[in-house]
mmCIF file of C-alpha atoms in Angstrom:
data_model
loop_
_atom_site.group_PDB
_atom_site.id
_atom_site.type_symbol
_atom_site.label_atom_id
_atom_site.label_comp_id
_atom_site.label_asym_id
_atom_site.label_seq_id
_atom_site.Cartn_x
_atom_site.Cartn_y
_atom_site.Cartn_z
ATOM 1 C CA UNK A 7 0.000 0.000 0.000
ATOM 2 C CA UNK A 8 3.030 2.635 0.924
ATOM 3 C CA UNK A 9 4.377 1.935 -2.634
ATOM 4 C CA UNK A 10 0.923 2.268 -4.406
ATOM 5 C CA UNK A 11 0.848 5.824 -2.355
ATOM 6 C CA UNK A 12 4.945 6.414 -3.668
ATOM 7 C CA UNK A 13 4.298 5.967 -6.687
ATOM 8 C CA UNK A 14 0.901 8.200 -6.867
ATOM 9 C CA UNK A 15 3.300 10.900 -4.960
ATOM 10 C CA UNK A 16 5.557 10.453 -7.734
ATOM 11 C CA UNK A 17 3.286 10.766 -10.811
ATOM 12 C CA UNK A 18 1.529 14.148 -9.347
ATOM 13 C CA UNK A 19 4.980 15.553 -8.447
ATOM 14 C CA UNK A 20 6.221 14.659 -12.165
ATOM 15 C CA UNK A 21 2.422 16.255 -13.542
ATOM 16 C CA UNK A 22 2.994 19.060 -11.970
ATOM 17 C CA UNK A 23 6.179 19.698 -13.170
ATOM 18 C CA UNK A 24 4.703 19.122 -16.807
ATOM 19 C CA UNK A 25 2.032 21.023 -16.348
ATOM 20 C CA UNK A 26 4.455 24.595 -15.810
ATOM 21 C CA UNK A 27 6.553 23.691 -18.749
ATOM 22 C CA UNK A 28 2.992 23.867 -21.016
ATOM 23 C CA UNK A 29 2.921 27.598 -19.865
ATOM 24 C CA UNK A 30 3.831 29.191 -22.673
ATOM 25 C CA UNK A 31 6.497 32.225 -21.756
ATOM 26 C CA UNK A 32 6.063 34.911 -25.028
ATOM 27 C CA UNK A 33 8.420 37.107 -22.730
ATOM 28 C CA UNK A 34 11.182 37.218 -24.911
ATOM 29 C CA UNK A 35 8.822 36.568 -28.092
ATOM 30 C CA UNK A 36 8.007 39.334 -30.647
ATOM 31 C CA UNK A 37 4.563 38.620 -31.461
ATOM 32 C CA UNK A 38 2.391 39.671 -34.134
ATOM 33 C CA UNK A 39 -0.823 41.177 -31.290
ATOM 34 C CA UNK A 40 -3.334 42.256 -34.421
ATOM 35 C CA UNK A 41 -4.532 38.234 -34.643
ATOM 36 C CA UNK A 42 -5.732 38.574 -31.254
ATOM 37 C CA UNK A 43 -7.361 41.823 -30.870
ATOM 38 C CA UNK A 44 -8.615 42.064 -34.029
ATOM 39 C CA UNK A 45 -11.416 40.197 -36.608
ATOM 40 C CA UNK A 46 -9.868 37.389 -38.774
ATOM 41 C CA UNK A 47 -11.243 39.218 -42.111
ATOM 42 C CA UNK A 48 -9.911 42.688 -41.400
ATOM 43 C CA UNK A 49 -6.635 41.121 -39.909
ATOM 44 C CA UNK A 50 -6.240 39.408 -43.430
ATOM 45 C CA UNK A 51 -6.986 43.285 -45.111
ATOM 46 C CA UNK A 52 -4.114 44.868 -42.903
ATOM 47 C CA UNK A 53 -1.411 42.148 -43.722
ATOM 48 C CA UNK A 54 -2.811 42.365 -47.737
ATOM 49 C CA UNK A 55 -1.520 45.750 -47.519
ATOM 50 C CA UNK A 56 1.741 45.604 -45.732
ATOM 51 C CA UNK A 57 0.733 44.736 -41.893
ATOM 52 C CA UNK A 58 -0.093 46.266 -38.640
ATOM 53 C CA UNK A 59 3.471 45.914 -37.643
ATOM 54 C CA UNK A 60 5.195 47.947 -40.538
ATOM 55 C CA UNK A 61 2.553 50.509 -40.469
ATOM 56 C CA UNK A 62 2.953 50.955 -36.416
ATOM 57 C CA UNK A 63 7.005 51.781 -37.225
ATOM 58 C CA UNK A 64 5.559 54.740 -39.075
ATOM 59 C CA UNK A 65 5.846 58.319 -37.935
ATOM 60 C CA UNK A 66 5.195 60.883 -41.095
ATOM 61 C CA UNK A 67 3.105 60.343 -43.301
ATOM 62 C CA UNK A 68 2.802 62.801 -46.259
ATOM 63 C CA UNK A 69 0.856 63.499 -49.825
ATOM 64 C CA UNK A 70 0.293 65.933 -52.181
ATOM 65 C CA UNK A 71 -3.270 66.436 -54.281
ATOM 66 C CA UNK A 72 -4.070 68.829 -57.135
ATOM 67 C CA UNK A 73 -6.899 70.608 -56.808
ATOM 68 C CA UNK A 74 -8.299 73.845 -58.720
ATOM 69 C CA UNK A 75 -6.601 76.236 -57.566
ATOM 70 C CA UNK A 76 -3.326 74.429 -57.084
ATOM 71 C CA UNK A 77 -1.565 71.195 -55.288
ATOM 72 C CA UNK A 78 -2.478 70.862 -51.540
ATOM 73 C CA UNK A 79 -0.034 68.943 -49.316
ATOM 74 C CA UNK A 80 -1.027 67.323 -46.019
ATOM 75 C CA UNK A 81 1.482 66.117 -43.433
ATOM 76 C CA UNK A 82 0.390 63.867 -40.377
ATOM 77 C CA UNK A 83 2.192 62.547 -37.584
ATOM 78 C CA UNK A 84 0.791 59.458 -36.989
ATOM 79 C CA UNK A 85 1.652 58.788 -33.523
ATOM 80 C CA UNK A 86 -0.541 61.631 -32.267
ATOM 81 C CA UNK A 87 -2.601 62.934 -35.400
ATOM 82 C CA UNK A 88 -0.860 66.018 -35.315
ATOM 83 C CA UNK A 89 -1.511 67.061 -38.902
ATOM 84 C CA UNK A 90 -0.821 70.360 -41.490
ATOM 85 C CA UNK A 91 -2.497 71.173 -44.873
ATOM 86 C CA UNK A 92 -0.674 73.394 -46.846
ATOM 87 C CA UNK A 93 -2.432 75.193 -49.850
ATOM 88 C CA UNK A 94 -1.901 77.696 -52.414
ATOM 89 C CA UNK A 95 -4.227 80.374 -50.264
ATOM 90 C CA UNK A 96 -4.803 79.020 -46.665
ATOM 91 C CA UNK A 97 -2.686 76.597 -44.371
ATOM 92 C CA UNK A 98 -4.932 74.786 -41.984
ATOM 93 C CA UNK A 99 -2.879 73.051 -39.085
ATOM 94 C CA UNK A 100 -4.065 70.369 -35.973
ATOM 95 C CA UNK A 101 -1.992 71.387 -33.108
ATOM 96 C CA UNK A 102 -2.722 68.412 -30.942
ATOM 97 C CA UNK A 103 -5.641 70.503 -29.134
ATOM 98 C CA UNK A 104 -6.664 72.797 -31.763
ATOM 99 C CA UNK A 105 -7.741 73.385 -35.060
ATOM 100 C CA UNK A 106 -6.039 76.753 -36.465
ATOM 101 C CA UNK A 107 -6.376 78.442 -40.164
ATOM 102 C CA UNK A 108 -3.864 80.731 -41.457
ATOM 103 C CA UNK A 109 -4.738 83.138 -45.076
ATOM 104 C CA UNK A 110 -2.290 83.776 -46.885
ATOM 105 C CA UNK A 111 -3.998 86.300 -49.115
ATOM 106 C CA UNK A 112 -7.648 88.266 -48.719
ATOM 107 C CA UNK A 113 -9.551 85.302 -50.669
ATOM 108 C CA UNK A 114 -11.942 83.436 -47.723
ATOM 109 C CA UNK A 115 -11.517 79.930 -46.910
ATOM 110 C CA UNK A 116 -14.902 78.622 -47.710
ATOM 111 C CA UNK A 117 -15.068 75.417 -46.226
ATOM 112 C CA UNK A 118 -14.990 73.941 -42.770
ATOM 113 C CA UNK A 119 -11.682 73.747 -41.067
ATOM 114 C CA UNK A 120 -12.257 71.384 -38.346
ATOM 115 C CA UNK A 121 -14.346 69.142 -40.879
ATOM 116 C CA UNK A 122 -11.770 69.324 -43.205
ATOM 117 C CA UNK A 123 -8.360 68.747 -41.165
ATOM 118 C CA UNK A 124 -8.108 65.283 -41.106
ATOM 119 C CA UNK A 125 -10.279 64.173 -43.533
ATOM 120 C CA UNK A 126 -8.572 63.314 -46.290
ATOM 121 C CA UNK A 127 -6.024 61.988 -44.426
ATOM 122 C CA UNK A 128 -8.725 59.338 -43.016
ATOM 123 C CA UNK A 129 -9.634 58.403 -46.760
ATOM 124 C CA UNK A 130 -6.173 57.985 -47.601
ATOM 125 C CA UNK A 131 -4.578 55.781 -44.870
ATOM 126 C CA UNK A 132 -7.240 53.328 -44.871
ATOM 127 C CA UNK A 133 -7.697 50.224 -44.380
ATOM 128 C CA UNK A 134 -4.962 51.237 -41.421
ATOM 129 C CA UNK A 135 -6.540 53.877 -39.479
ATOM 130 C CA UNK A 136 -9.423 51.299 -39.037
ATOM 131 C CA UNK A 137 -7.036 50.226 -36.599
ATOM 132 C CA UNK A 138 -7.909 52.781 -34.101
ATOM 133 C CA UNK A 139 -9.167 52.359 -30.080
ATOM 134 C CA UNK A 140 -12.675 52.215 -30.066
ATOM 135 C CA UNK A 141 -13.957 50.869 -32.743
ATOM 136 C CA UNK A 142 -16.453 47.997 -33.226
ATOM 137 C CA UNK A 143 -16.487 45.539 -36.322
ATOM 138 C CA UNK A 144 -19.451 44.185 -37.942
ATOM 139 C CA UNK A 145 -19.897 41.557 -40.693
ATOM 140 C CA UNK A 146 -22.579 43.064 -43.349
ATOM 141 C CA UNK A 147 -23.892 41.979 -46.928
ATOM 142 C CA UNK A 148 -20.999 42.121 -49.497
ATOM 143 C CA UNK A 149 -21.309 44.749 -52.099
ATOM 144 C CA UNK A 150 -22.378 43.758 -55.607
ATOM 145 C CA UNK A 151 -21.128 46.044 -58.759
ATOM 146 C CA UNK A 152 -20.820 45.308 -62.285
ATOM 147 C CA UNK A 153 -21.043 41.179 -61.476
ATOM 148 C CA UNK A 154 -18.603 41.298 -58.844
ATOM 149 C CA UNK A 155 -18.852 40.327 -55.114
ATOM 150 C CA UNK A 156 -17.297 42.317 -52.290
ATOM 151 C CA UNK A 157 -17.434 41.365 -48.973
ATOM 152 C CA UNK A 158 -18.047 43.988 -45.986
ATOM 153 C CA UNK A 159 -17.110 44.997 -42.878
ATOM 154 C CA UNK A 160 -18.633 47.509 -41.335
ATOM 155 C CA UNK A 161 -16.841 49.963 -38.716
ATOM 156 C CA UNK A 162 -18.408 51.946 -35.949
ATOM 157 C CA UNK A 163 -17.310 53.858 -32.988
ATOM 158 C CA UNK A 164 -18.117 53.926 -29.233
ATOM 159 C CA UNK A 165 -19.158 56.911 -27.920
ATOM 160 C CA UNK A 166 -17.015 60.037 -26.780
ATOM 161 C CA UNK A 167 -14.305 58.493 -29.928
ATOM 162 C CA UNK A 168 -12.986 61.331 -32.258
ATOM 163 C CA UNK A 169 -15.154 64.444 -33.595
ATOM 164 C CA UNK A 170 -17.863 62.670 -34.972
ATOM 165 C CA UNK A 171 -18.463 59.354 -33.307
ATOM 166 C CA UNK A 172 -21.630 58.849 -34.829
ATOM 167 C CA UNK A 173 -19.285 58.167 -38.239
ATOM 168 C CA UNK A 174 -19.367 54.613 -39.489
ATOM 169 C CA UNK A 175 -17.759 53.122 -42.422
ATOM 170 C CA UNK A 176 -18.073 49.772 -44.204
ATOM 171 C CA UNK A 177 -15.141 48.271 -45.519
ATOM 172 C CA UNK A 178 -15.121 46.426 -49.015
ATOM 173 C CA UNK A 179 -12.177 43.750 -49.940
ATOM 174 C CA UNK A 180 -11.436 41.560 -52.529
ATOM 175 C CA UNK A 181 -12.279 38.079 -51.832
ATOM 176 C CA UNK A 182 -9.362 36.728 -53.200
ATOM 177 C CA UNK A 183 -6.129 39.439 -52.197
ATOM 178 C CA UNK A 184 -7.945 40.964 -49.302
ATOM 179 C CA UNK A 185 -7.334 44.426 -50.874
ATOM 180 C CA UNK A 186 -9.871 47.167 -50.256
ATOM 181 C CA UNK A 187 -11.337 47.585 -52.798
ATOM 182 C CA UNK A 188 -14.280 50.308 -51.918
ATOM 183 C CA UNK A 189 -15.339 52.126 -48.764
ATOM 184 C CA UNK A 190 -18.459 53.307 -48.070
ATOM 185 C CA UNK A 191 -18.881 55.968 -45.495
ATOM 186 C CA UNK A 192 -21.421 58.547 -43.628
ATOM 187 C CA UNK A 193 -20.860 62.123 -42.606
ATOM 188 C CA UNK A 194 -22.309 62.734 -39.454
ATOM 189 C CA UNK A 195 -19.804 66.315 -38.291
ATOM 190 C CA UNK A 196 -22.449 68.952 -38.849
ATOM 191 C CA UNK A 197 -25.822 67.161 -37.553
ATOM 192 C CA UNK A 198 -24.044 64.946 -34.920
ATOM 193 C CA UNK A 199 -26.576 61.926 -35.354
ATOM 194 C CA UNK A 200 -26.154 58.939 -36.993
ATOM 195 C CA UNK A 201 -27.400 58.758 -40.986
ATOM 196 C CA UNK A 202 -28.335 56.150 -43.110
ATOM 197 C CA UNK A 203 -26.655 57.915 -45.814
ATOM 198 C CA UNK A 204 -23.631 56.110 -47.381
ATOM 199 C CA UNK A 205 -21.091 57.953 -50.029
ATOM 200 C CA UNK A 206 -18.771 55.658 -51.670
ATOM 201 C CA UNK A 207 -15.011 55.744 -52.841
ATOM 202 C CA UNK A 208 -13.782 53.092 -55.022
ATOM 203 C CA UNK A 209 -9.860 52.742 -54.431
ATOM 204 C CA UNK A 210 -7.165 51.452 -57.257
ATOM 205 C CA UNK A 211 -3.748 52.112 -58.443
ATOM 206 C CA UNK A 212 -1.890 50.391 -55.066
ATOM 207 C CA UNK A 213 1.553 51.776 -54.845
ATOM 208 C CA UNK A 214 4.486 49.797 -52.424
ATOM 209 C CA UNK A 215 5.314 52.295 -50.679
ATOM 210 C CA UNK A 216 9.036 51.083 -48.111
ATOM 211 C CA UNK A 217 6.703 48.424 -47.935
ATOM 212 C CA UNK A 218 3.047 49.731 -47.462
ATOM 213 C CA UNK A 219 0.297 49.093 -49.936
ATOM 214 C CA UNK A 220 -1.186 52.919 -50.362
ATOM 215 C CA UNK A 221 -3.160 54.091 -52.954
ATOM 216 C CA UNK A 222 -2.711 56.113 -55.786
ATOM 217 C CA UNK A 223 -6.392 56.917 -56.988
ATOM 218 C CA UNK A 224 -9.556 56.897 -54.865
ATOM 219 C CA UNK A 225 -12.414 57.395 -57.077
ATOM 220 C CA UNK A 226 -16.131 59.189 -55.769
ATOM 221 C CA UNK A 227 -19.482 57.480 -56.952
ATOM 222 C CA UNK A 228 -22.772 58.677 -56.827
ATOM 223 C CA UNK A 229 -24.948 56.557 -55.194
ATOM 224 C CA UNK A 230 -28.843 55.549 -54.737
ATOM 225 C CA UNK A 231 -30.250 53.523 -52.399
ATOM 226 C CA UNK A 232 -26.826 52.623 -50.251
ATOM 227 C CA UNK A 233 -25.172 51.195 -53.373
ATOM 228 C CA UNK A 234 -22.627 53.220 -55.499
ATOM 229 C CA UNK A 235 -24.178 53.908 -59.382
ATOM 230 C CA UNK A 236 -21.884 55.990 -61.562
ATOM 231 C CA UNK A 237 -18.382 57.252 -61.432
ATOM 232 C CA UNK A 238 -18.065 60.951 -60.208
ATOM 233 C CA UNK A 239 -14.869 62.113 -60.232
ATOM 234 C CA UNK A 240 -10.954 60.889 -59.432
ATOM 235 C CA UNK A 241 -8.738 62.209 -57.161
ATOM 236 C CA UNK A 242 -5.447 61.631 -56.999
ATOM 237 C CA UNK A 243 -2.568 61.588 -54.687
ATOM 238 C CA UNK A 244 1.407 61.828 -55.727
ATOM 239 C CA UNK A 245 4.587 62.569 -53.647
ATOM 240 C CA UNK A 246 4.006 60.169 -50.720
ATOM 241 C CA UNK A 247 6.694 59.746 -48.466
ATOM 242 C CA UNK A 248 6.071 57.913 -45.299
ATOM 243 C CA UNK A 249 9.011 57.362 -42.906
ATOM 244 C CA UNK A 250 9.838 56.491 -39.329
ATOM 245 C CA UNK A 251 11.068 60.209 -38.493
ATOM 246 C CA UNK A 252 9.182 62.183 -36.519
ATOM 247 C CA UNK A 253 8.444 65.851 -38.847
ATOM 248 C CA UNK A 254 9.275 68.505 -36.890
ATOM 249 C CA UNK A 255 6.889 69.551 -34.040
ATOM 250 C CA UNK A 256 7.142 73.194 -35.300
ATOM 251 C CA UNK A 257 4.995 72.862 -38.782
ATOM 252 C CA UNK A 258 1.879 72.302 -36.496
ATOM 253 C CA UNK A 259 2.175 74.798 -33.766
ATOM 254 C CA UNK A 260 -0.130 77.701 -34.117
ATOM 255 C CA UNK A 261 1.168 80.896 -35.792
ATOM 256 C CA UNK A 262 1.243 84.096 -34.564
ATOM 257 C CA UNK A 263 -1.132 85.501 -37.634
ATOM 258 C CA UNK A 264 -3.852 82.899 -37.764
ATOM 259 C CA UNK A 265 -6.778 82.001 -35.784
ATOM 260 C CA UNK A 266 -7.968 79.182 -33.520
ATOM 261 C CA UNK A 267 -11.243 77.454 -35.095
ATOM 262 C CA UNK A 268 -14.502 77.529 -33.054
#
């Protein structure tokens, strides 16, 4: 009977002992965290177009589009959204706290400053800043256009998140690369309540970019009944440099001769 209980002491002592060595220690381990904290299907979009991981290493992100009256650049830091939009008339800056506009002649600045800041900087460096805290995923009906199939993902926010919380996105992929392929979106700044609304941008021309899938051209739709119709117009974007440098912390500080936006 003492041997029977030996051995039993034995066998626990040794399970025990096996039982520590299947802890896993990642201590020392560099680990890829977007598989965990993230859906499967966008997890799959963000490594189709260069990976969480590269994109994190990025501090400056910069691009140039022509408009009407001349080419507009934007520069973001994207550690803290910091961000400056330099144009032929105006400069509109994001300070960290505020949103400041600087003229550079008498003509008016007709649009919205605090709309505009960061907006097409939020078009651009998607599927990535779909990334951010706060944000809930949803699985919705892929997208049919012109015999093709598109599945979605749609992106909301929780509440208190950004300037317009009530935003939500849905986010279109290929089936097959798990490129985006079209976002649709609602604009919810100016009435502050959710809308049913969705405006659509097809995206194309994917430029590597020290390893980043960006895009070159993101195309506007009309759109009827939540589904894109006819193309609209193209806009595209040239000169992007994105690098691990931090820009200087200077560009975005407010000037001495513009104004804080209300």
């Amino acid at each position: 009977m003492k041997r029977i209980l030996f051995l039993v002491a034995i066998v626990a002592i040794f399970s025990c002992k096996n039982s520590k060595k299947e802890t896993a220690d990642y201590s020392e381990e560099v680990l890829d965290v977007s598989t965990s904290i993230y859906p499967e299907n966008i997890t799959k979009v963000f490594e189709a177009h260069g990976g969480l991981d590269k994109w994190n290493t990025m501090r400056n992100l910069e691009f140039t589009m022509q408009k009407p009256n001349g080419a507009e650049v934007t520069t973001t830091d994207l550690k803290n959204r910091k961000s400056l939009i330099d144009m032929p008339n105006h400069t509109i800056g994001f300070d960290g706290t505020n949103v400041w506009l600087k003229q550079k002649d008498t003509a008016q600045y007709k649009g919205n400053p605090k709309f505009y800041y960061n907006l097409m900087f939020y078009f651009y460096a998607m599927p990535f800043i779909l990334a951010d805290d706060g944000i809930i995923y949803e699985d919705v009906q892929p997208l049919e256009f012109e015999g093709k199939s598109y599945p979605g993902i749609k992106i909301s926010y929780e509440a208190g998140v950004g300037e317009s919380p009530e935003d939500e996105y849905i986010l279109y992929y290929n089936s097959q690369t798990h490129q985006l392929e079209w976002l649709g979106y609602t604009v919810t700044f100016f009435s502050k309540e959710k809308s049913k609304e969705f405006h659509f941008i097809k995206y194309s021309n994917w430029q590597n970019i020290d390893g980043l899938l960006l895009p070159e051209t993101l195309t506007w739709y009309d759109y009827e009944n939540n589904l894109p119709t006819t193309k609209r117009n193209d806009l595209k974007f040239t000169d992007i440099k994105i690098s691990k440098e931090e820009p200087s912390p200077d560009i975005f500080k407010l000037p001495e001769d513009a104004i804080v936006v209300e």
